[in-house]
Short mmCIF file of C-alpha atoms in Angstrom, two decimals:
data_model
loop_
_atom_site.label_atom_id
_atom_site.label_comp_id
_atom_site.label_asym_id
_atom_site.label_seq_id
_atom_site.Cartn_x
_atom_site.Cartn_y
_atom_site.Cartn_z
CA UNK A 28 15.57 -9.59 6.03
CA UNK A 29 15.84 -10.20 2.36
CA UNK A 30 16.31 -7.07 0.41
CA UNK A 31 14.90 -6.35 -2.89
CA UNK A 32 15.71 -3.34 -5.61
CA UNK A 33 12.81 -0.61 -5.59
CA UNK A 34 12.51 -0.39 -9.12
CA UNK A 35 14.10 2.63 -10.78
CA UNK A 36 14.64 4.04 -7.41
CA UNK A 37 17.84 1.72 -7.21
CA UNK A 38 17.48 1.27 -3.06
CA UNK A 39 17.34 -1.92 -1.59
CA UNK A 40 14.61 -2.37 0.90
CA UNK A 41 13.55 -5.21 2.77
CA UNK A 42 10.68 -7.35 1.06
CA UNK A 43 8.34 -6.69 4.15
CA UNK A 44 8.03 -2.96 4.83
CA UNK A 45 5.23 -1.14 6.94
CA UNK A 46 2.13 0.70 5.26
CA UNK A 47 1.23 3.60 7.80
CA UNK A 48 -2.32 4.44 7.33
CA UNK A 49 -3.59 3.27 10.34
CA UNK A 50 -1.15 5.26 12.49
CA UNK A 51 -2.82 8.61 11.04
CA UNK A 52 -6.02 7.21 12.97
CA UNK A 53 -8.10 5.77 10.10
CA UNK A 54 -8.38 3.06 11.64
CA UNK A 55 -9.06 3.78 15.13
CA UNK A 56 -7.21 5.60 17.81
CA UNK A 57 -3.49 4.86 17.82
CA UNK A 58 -2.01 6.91 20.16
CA UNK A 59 1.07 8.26 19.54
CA UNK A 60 3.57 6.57 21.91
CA UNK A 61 2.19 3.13 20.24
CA UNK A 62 2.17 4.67 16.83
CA UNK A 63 6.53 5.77 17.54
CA UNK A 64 6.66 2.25 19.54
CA UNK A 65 4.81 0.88 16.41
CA UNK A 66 7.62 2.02 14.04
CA UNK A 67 10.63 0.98 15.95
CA UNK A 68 9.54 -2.57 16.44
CA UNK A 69 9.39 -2.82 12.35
CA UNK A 70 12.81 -1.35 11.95
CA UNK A 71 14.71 -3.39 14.61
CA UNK A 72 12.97 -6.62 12.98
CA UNK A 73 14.90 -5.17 9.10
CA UNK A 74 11.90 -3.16 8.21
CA UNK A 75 13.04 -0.64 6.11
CA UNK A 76 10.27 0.99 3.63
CA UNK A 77 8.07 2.92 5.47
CA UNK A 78 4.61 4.15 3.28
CA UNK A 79 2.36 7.00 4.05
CA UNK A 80 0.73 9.93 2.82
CA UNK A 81 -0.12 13.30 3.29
CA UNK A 82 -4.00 13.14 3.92
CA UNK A 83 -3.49 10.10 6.68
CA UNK A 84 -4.58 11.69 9.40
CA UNK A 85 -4.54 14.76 7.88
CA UNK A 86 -0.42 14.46 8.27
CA UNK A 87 -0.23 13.09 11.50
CA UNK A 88 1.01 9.95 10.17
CA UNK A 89 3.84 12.03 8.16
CA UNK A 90 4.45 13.84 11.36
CA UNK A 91 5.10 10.78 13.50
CA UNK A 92 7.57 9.27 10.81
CA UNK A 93 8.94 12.73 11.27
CA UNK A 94 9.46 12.05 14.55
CA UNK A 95 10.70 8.41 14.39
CA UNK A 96 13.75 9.72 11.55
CA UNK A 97 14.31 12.72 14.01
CA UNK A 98 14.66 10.16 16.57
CA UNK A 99 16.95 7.87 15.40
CA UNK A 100 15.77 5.81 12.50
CA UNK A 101 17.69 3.09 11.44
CA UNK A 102 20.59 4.47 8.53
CA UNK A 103 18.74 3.09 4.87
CA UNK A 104 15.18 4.00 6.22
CA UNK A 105 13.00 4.67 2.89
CA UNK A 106 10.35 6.67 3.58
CA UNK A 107 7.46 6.94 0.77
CA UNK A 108 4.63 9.53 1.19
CA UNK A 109 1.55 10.07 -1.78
CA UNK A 110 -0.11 13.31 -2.97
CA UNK A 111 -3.41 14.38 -4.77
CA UNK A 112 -6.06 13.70 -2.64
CA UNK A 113 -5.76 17.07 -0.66
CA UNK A 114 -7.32 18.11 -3.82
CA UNK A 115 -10.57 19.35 -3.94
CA UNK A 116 -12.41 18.54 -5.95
CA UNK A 117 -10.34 15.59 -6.56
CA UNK A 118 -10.21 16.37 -10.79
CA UNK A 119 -7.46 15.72 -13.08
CA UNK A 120 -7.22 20.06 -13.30
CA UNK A 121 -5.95 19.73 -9.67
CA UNK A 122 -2.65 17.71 -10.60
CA UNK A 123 -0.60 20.89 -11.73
CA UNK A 124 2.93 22.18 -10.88
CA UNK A 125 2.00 24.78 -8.41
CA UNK A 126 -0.15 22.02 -6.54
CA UNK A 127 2.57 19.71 -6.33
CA UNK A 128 4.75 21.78 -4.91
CA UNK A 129 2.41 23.14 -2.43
CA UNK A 130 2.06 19.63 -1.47
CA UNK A 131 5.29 18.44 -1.23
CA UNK A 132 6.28 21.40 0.96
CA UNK A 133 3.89 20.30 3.52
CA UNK A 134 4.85 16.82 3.23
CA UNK A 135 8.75 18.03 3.40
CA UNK A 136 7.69 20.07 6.79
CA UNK A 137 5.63 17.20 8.42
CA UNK A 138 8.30 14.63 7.60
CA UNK A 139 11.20 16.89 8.72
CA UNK A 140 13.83 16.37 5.57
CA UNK A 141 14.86 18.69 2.68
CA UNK A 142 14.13 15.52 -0.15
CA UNK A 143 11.32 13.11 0.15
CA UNK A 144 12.91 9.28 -0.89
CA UNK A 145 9.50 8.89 -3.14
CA UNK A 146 6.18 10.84 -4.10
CA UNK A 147 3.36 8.82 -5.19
CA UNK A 148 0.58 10.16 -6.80
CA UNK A 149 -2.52 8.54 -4.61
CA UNK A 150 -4.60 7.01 -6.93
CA UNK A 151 -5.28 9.96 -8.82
CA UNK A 152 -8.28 9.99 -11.53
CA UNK A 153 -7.42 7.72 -14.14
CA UNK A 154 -6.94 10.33 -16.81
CA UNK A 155 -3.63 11.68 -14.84
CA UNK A 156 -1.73 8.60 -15.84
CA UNK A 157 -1.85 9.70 -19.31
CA UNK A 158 -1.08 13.23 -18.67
CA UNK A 159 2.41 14.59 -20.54
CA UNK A 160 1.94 17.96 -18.23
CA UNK A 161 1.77 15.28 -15.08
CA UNK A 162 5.09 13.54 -15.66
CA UNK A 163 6.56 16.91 -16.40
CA UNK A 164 5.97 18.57 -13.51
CA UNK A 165 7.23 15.20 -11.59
CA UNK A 166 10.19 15.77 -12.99
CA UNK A 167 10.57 19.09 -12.35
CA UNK A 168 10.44 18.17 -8.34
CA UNK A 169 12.96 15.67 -9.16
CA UNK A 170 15.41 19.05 -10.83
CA UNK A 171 14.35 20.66 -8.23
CA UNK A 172 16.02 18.81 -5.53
CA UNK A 173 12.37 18.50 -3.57
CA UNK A 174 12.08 14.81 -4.57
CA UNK A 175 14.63 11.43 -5.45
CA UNK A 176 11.86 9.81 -6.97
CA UNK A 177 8.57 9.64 -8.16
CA UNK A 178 6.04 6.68 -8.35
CA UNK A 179 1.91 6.32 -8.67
CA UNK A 180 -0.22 4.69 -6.68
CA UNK A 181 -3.12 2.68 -8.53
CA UNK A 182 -6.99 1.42 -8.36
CA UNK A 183 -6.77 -0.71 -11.48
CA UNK A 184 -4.28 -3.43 -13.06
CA UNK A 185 -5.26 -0.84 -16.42
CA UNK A 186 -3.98 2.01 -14.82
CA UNK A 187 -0.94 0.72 -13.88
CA UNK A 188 -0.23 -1.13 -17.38
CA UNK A 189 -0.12 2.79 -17.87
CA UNK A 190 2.00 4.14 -15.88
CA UNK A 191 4.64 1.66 -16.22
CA UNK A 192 5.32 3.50 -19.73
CA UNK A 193 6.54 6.07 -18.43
CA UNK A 194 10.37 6.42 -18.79
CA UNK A 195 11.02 7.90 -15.16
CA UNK A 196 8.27 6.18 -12.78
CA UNK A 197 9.92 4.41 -10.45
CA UNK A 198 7.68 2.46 -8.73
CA UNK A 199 3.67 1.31 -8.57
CA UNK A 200 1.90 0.57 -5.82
CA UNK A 201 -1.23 -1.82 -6.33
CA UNK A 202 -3.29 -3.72 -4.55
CA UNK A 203 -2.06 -7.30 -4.41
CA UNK A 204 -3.41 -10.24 -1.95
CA UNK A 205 -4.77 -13.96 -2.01
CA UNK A 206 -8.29 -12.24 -2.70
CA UNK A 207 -6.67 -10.43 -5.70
CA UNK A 208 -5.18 -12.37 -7.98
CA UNK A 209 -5.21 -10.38 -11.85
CA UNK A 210 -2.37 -8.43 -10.93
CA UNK A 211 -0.40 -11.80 -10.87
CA UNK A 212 -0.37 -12.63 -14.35
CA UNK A 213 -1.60 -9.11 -15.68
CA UNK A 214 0.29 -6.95 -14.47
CA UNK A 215 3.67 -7.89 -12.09
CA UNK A 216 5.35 -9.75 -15.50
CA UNK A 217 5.19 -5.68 -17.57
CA UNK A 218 6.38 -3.92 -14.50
CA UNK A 219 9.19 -6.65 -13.76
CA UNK A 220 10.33 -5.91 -18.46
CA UNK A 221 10.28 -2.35 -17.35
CA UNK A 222 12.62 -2.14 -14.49
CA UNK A 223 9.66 -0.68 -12.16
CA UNK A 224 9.21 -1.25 -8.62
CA UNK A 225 5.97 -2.58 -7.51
CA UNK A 226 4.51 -1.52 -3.86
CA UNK A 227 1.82 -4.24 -2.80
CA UNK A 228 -0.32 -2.65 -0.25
CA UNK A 229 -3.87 -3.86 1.36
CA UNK A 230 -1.78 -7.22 1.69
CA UNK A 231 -4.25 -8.40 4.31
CA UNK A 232 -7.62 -7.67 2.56
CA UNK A 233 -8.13 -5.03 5.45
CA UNK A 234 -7.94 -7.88 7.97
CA UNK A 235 -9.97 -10.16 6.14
CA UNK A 236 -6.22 -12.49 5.90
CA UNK A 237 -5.73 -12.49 9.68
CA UNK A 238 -8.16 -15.22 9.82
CA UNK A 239 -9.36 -13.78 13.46
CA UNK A 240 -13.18 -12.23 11.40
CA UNK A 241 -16.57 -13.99 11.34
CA UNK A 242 -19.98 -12.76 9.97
CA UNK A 243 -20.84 -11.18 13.32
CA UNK A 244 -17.44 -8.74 13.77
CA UNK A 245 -18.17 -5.22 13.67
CA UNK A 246 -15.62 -2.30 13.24
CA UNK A 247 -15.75 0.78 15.10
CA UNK A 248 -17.46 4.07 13.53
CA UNK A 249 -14.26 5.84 12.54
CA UNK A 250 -12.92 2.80 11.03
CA UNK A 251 -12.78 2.74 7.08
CA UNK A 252 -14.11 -0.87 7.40
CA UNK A 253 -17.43 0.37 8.72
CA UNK A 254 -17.83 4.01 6.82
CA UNK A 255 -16.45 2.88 3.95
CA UNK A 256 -18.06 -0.53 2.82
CA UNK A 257 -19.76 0.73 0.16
CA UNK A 258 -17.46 3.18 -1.13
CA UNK A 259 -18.44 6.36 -0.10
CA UNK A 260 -15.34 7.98 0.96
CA UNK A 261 -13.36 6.50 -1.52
CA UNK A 262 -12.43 3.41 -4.17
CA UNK A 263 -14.40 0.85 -2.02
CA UNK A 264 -11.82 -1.71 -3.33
CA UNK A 265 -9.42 -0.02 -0.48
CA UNK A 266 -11.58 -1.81 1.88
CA UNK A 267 -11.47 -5.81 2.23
CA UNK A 268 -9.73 -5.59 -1.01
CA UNK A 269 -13.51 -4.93 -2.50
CA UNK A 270 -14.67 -8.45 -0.89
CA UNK A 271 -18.00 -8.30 0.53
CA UNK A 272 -17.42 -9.23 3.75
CA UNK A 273 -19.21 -12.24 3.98
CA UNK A 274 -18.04 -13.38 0.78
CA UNK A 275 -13.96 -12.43 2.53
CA UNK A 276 -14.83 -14.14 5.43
CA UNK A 277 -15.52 -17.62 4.23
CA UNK A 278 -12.58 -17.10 1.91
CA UNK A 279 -10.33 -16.38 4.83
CA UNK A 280 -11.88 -19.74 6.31
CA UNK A 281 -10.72 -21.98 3.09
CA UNK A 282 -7.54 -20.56 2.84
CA UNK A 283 -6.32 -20.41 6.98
CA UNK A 284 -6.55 -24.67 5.91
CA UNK A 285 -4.73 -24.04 3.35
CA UNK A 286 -2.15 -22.25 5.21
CA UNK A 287 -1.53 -25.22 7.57
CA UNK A 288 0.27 -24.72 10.16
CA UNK A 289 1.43 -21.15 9.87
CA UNK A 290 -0.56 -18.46 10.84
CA UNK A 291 -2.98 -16.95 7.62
CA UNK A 292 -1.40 -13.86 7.80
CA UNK A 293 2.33 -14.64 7.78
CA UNK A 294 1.24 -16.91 4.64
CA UNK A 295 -0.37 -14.43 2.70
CA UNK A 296 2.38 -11.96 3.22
CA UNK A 297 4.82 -14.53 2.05
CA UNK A 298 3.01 -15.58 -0.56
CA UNK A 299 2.93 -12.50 -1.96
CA UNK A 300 6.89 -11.79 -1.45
CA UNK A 301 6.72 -15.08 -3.78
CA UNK A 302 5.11 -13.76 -6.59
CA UNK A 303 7.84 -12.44 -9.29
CA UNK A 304 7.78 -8.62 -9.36
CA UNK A 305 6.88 -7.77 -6.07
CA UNK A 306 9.86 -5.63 -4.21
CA UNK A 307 7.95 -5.17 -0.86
CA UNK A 308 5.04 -5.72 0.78
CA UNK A 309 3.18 -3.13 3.19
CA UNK A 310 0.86 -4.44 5.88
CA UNK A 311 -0.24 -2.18 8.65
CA UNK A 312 0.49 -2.80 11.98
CA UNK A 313 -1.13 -1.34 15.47
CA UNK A 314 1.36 -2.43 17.57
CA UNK A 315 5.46 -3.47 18.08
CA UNK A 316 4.70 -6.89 18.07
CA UNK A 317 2.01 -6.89 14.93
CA UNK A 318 4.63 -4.97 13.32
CA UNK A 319 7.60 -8.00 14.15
CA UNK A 320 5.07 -10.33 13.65
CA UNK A 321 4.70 -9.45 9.58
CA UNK A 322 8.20 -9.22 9.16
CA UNK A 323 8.89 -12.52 10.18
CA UNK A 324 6.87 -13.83 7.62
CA UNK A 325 9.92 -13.05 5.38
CA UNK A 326 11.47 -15.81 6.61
CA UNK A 327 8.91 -18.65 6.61
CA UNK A 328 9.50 -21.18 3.92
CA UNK A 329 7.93 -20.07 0.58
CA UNK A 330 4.26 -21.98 -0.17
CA UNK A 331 4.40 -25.13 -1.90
CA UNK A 332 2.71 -25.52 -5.72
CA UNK A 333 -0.67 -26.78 -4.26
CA UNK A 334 -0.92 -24.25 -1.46
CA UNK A 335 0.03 -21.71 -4.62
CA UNK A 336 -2.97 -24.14 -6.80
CA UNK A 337 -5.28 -24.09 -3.31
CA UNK A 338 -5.10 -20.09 -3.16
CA UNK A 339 -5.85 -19.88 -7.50
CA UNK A 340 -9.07 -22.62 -6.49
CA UNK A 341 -10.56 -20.22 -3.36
CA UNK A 342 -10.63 -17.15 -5.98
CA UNK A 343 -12.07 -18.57 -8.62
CA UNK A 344 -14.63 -20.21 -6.35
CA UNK A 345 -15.48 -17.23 -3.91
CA UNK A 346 -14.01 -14.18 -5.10
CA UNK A 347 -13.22 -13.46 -8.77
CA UNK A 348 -16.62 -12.66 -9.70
CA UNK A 349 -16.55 -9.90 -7.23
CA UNK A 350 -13.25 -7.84 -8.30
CA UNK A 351 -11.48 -9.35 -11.56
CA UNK A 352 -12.96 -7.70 -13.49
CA UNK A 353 -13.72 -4.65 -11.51
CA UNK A 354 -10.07 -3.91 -11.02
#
């Protein structure tokens, strides 16, 4: 698979990696001998970034990574976890030294290693990113010897403008897809002058891009996709990219012609690996062969200038007026 710098981090990881959420059962059930078959599949098809965090699952996704490096992961396996949202309340106040490290021990236990590869703060409140007292107590994990790197996780194309700034964030990781276009032109070109990594995760608008959804698909009740439409658990743009679904639906319809031939999903995930900026892309997968199937959309040829002009026409049409300026 192609390989890519992460940013600041200075590790080359393949341009299609694996987000982990689902495997902490978010999603569904996943039970664990799919979740560890799950993860092998991705790394014997060059899958080499591996993203979770502490509160998926409550850890059980950071425990089954655990289990997959204790196992015999692949040698360059990158494994980045998030914390913050074991806070509660979730308030600025909660992002302090002592909290950080109380986190990261847990996270350090669950995945089984001395030094995490990368910390991201999860989307924290937006005043964080602008936090002196933050960044210094990042890099104090970093002296330490608990962490190699640190990154943030973002909501907003504003909050990541932010943390870009910062001298030692490594890496960002924003929401990015065919149904989310401002980070394109307003955000990937400052991270790219600054040497920063960016993490595109929700590649698949929760789904939405696997063109397999109509109006009349329903989710079961612990899936975010059902509890979480209108943003009551958290950012509600975490879920269909903050498409309403009807709305992503008839989106996903326009662009599976524009896609052709190749499945929707292998497009979109190679259309974002197009986009200047991007160092790796992290769709879920339930499954081995959902997990091989994503990374071999690294290799499909990259989308011609009026696929890349048909996927600028279905946003401005459909979606825009639901999340550009929103996010």
């Amino acid at each position: 698979m192609k390989t890519q710098t992460l940013g600041r981090t200075g590790r080359e990881v393949g341009v299609v990696g694996l987000g982990c959420w689902q495997l902490g059962g978010d999603w569904g059930t996943v039970v664990e001998d799919d979740a560890l078959a799950t993860l092998r599949g991705a790394a014997e098809s060059g899958v080499t970034f591996f993203d979770t965090a502490d509160v998926y699952g409550d850890g059980r996704s950071e425990q089954l990574l655990g289990r997959f490096l204790a196992d015999g992961a692949p040698e360059g396996t990158f494994v980045a976890t998030k914390m913050g949202r074991r806070a509660d309340p979730h308030a600025p106040a909660a992002y302090t030294l002592d909290a950080f490290r109380a986190w990261n021990d847990r996270s350090r236990r669950n995945l089984g290693v001395d030094t995490l590869d990368l910390v991201q703060l999860h989307c924290p409140p937006t005043p964080v990113y602008s936090t002196d007292a933050v960044y210094d107590a990042l890099d104090t994990l970093v002296e330490e010897g608990r962490i190699r790197n640190y990154g943030v996780s973002v909501e907003t194309v504003a909050e990541g403008l932010t943390a870009v700034a910062r001298p030692n964030v490594a890496s960002v990781q924003i929401i990015l897809n065919p149904l989310r276009l401002k980070p394109v032109t307003e955000f990937l070109p400052a991270a790219a002058a600054a040497g920063v990594g960016v993490v595109v995760r929700v590649p698949l608008a929760s789904g939405l891009l696997s063109g397999r959804y109509d109006e009349n698909t329903t989710f079961g009740a612990d899936d975010h996709r059902t509890y979480n439409r209108d943003g009551s658990a958290f950012d509600i743009g975490e879920t269909f990219a903050g498409v309403p679904f009807p709305v992503g639906v008839e989106a996903a319809r326009r662009l599976k012609a524009v896609a052709g031939d190749v499945p929707l999903a292998a497009f979109s995930l190679r259309w974002i690996v197009e986009q200047p900026g991007v160092s790796v892309v992290i769709p879920g997968a339930r499954n081995a062969g959902q997990a091989q199937g994503n990374a071999a959309a690294a290799d499909l040829p990259a989308p011609t200038a009026e696929q890349s002009a048909a996927v600028r026409a279905v946003y401005d049409e459909l979606v825009a007026e639901h999340v550009h300026d929103r996010w």
